PDB file of C-alpha atoms in Angstrom:
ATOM      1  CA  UNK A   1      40.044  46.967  87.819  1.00 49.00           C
ATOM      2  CA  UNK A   2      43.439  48.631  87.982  1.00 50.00           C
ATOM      3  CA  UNK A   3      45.729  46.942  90.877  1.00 47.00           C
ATOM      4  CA  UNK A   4      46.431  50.209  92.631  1.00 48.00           C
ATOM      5  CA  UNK A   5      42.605  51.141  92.469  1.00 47.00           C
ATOM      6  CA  UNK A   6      42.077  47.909  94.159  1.00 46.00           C
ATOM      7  CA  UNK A   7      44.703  48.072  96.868  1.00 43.00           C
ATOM      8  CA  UNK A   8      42.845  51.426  97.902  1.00 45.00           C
ATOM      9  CA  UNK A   9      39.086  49.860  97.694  1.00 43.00           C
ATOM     10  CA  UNK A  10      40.889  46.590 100.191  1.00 44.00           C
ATOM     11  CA  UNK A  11      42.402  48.969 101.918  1.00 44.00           C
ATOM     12  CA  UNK A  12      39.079  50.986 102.726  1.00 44.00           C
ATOM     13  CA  UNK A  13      37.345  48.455 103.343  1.00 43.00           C
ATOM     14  CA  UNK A  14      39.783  46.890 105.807  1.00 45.00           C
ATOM     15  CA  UNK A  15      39.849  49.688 107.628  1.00 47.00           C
ATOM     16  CA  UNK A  16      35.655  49.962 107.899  1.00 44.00           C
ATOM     17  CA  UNK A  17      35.949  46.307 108.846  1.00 43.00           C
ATOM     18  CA  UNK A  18      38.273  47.025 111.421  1.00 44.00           C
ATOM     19  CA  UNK A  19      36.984  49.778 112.887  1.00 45.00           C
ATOM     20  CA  UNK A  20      33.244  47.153 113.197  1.00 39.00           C
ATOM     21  CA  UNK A  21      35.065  44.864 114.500  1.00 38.00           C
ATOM     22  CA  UNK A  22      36.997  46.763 117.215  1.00 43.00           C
ATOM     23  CA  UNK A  23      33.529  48.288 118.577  1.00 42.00           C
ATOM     24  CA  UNK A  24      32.242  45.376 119.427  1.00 41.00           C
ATOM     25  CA  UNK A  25      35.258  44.163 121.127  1.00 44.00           C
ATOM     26  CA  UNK A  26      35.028  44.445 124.755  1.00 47.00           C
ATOM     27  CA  UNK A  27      35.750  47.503 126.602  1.00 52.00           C
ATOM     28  CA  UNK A  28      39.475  47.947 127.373  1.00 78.00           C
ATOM     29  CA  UNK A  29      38.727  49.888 131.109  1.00 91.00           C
ATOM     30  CA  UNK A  30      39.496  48.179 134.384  1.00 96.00           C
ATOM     31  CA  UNK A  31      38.568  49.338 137.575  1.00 96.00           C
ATOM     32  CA  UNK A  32      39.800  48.821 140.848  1.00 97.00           C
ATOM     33  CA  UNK A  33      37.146  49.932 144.133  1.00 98.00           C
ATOM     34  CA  UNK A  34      38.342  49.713 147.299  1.00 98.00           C
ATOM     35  CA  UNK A  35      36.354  50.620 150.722  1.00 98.00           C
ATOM     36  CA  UNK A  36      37.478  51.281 154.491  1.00 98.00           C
ATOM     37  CA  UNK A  37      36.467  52.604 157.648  1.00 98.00           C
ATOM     38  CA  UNK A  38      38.152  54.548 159.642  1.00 98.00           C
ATOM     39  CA  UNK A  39      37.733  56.110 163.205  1.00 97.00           C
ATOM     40  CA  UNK A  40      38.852  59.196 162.416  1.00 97.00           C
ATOM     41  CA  UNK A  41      37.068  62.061 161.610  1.00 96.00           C
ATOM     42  CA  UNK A  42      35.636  63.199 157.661  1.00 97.00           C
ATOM     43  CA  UNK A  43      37.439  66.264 158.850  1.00 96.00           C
ATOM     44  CA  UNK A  44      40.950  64.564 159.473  1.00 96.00           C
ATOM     45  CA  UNK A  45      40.897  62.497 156.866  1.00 97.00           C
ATOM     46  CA  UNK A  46      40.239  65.463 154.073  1.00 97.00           C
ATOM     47  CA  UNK A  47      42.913  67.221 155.711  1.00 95.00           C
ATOM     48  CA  UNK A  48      45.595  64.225 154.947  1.00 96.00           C
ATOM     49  CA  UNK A  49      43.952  64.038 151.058  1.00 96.00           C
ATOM     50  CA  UNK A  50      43.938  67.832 149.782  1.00 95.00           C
ATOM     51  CA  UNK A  51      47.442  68.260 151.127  1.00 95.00           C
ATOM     52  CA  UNK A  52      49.832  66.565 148.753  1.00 96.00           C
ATOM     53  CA  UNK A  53      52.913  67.061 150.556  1.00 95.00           C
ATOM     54  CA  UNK A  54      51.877  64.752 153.216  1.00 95.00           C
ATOM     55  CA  UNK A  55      51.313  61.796 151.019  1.00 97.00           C
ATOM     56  CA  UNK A  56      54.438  59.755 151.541  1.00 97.00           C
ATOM     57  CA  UNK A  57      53.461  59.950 155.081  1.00 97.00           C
ATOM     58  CA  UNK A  58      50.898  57.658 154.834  1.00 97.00           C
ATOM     59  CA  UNK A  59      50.554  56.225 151.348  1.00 96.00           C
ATOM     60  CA  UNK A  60      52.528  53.890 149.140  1.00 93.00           C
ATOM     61  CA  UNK A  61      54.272  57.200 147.546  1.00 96.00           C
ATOM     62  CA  UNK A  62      57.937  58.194 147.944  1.00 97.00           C
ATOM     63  CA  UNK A  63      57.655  61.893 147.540  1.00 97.00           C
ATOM     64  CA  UNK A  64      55.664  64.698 145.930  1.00 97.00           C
ATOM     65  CA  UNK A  65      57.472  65.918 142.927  1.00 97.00           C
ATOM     66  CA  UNK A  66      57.692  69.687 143.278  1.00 96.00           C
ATOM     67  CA  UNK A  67      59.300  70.401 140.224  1.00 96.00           C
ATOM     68  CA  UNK A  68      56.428  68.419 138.254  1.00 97.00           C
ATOM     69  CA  UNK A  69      53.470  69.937 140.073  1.00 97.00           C
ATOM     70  CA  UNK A  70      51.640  72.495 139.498  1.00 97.00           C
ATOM     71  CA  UNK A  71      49.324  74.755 141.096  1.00 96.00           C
ATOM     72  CA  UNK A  72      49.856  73.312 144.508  1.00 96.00           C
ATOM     73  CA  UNK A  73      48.764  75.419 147.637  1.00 94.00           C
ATOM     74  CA  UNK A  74      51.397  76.472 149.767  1.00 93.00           C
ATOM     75  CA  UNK A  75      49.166  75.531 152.830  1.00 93.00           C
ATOM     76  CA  UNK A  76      48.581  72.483 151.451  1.00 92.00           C
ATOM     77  CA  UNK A  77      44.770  72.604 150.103  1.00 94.00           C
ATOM     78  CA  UNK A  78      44.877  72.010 146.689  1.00 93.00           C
ATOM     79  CA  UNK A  79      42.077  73.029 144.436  1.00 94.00           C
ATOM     80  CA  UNK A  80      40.793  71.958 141.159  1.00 97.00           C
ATOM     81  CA  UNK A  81      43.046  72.181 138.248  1.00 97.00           C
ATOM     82  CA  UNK A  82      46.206  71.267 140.701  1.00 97.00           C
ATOM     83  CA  UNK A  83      48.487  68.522 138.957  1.00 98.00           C
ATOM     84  CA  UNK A  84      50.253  66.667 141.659  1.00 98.00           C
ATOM     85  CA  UNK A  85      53.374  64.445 140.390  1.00 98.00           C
ATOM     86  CA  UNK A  86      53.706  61.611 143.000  1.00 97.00           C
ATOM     87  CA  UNK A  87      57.426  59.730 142.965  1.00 97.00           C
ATOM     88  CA  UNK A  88      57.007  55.675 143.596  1.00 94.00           C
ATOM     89  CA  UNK A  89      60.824  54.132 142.804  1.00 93.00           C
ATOM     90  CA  UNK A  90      61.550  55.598 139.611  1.00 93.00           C
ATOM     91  CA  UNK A  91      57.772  56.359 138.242  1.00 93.00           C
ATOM     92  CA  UNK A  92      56.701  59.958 138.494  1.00 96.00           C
ATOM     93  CA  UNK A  93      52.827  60.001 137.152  1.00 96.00           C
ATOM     94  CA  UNK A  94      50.760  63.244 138.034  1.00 97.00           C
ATOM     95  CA  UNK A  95      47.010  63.682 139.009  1.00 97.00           C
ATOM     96  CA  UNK A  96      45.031  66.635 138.143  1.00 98.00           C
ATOM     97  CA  UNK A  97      42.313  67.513 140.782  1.00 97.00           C
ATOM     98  CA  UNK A  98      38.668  67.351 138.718  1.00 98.00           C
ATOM     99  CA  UNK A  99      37.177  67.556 141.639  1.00 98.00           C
ATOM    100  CA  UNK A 100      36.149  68.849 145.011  1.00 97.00           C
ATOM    101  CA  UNK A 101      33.379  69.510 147.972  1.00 97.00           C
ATOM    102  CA  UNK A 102      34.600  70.058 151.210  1.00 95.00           C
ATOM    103  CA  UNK A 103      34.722  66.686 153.520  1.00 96.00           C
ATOM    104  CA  UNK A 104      33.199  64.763 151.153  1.00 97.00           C
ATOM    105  CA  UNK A 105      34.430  64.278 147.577  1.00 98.00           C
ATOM    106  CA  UNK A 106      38.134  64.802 145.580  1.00 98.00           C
ATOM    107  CA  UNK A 107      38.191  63.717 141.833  1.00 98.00           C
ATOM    108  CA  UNK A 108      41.284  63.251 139.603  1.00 98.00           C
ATOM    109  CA  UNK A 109      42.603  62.615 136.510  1.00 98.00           C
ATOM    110  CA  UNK A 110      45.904  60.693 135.024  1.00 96.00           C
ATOM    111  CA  UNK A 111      47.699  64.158 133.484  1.00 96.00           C
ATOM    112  CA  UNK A 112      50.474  61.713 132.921  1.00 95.00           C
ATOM    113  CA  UNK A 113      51.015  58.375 133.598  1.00 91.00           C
ATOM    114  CA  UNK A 114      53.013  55.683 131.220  1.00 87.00           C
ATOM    115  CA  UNK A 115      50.951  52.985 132.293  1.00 88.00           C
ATOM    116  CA  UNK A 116      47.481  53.901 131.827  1.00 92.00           C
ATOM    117  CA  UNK A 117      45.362  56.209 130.034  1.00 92.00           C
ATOM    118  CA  UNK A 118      41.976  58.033 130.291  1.00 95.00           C
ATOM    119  CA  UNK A 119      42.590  57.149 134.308  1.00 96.00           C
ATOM    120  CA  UNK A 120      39.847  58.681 136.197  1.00 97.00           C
ATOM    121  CA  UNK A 121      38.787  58.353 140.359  1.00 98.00           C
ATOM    122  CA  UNK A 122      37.229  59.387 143.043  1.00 98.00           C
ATOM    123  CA  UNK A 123      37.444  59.337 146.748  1.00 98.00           C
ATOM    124  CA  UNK A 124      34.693  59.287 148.745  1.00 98.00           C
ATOM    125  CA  UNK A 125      34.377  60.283 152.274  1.00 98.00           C
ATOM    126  CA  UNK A 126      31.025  59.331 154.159  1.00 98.00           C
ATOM    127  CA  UNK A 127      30.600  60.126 158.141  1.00 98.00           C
ATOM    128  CA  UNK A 128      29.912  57.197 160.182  1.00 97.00           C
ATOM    129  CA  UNK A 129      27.500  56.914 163.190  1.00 96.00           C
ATOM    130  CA  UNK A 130      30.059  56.803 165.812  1.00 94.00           C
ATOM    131  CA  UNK A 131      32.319  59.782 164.181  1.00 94.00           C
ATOM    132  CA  UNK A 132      34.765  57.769 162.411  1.00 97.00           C
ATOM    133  CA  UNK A 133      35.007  57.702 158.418  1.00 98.00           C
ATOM    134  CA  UNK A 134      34.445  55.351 155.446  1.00 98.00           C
ATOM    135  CA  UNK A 135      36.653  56.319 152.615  1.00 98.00           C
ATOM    136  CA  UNK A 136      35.657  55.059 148.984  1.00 98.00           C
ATOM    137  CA  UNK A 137      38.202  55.179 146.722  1.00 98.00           C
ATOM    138  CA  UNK A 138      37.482  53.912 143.141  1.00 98.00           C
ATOM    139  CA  UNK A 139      38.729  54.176 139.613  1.00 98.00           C
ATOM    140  CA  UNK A 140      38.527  53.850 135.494  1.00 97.00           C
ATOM    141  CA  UNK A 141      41.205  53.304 133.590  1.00 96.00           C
ATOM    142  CA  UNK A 142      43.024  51.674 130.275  1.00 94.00           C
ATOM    143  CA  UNK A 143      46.340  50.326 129.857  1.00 92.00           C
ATOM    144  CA  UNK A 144      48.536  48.885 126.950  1.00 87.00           C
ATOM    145  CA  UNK A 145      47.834  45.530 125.620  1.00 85.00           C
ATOM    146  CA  UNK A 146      50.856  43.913 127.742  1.00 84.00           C
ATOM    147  CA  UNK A 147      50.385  45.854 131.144  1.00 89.00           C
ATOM    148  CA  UNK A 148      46.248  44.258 130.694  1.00 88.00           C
ATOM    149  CA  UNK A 149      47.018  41.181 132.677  1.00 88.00           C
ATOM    150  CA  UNK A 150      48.780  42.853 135.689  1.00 93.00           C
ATOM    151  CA  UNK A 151      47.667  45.663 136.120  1.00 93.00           C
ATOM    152  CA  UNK A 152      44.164  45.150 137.361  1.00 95.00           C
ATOM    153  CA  UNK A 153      45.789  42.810 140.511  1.00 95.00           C
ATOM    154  CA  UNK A 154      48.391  45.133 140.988  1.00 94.00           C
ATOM    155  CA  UNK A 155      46.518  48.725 140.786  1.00 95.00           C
ATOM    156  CA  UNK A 156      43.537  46.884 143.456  1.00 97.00           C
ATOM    157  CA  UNK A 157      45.855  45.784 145.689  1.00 97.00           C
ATOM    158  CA  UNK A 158      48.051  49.246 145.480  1.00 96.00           C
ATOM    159  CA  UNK A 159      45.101  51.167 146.184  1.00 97.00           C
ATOM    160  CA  UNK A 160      43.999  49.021 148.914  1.00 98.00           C
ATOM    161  CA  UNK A 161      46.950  50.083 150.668  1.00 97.00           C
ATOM    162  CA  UNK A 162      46.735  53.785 149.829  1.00 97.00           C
ATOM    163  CA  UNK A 163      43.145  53.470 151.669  1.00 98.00           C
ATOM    164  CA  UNK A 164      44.355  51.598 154.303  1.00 98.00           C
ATOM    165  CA  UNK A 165      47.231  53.705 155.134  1.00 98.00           C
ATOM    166  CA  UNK A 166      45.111  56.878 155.018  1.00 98.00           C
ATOM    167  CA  UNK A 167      42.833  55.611 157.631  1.00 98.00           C
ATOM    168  CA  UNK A 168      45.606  53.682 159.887  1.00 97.00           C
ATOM    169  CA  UNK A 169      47.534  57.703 159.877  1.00 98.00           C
ATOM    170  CA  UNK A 170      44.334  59.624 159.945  1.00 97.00           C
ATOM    171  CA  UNK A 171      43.546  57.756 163.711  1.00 96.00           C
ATOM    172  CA  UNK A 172      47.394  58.673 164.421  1.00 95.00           C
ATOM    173  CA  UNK A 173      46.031  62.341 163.731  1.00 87.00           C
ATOM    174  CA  UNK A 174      43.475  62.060 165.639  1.00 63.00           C
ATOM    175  CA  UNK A 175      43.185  64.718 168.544  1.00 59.00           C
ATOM    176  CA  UNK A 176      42.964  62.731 172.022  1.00 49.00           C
ATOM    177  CA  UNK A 177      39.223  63.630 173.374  1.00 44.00           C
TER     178      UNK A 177
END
């Protein structure tokens, strides 16, 4: 067999070995899933969530990149399709709202983010018996080979604290009965 002939038959079947091999490698997605209760209302606590603006009020964001965003509703209730860019330090990554029912469900998606990719969540909003809230807030995601050992830990514990300071300023909000 002619050398070049069988650099391209190795070189086939390398890549059908490597494409066997990397499907039944383990999947590449972390999650993070993070629950609270708040005693605020389903009500309040949409409010704070559609309106993007008000993020860096109560969440680990900065600022709401304006010049990034798209589609955003001037009175702050932002439908599906809506890209908001969210500032933390120097990283701008924007969400694009999947989805959305009323006091009870908002969906996004990673429309760009350098850390991870094919990032999909969801927050959750369930009434409690005594009025008050529990917010689910859960995600999918893959990152880059490197970022796969700290970014699980870090993105949990990040989101934790986006949870947590949604409920803590949604009982702020809350109108005195």
């Amino acid at each position: 067999m002619c050398l070049a002939n069988r650099y391209r038959v190795d070189r086939v079947f390398l890549a059908k070995d490597a494409a066997r091999i990397h499907s039944q490698e383990p999947s590449t997605m972390h999650k993070y899933d993070v629950t609270v209760t708040t005693s605020a209302s389903p009500e309040i606590v949409w409010k704070l969530l559609v309106d993007a603006a008000g993020w860096p009020l109560w969440s680990k964001v900065d600022s709401l990149d304006t010049t990034r965003s798209v589609g955003l509703d001037p009175d702050g209730d932002d439908r599906v399709g809506a890209v908001r860019a969210f500032r933390t330090g120097r990283t701008v990554t924007g969400e694009r709202l999947t989805e959305k029912i009323e006091r009870r469900l908002l969906g996004y998606e990673d429309a760009f983010n350098s850390s991870m990719h094919n990032y999909h969540a969801r927050i959750e909003l369930k009434p409690t018996a005594n009025s008050g809230t529990v917010i689910h807030w859960y995600g999918e995601y893959e990152t880059s080979w490197l970022l796969r050992w700290v970014m699980p830990r870090y993105l949990q514990k990040f989101m934790q604290g986006m949870a947590e300071g949604l409920a803590r300023y949604a009982e702020e909000c809350k109108p005195t009965q």
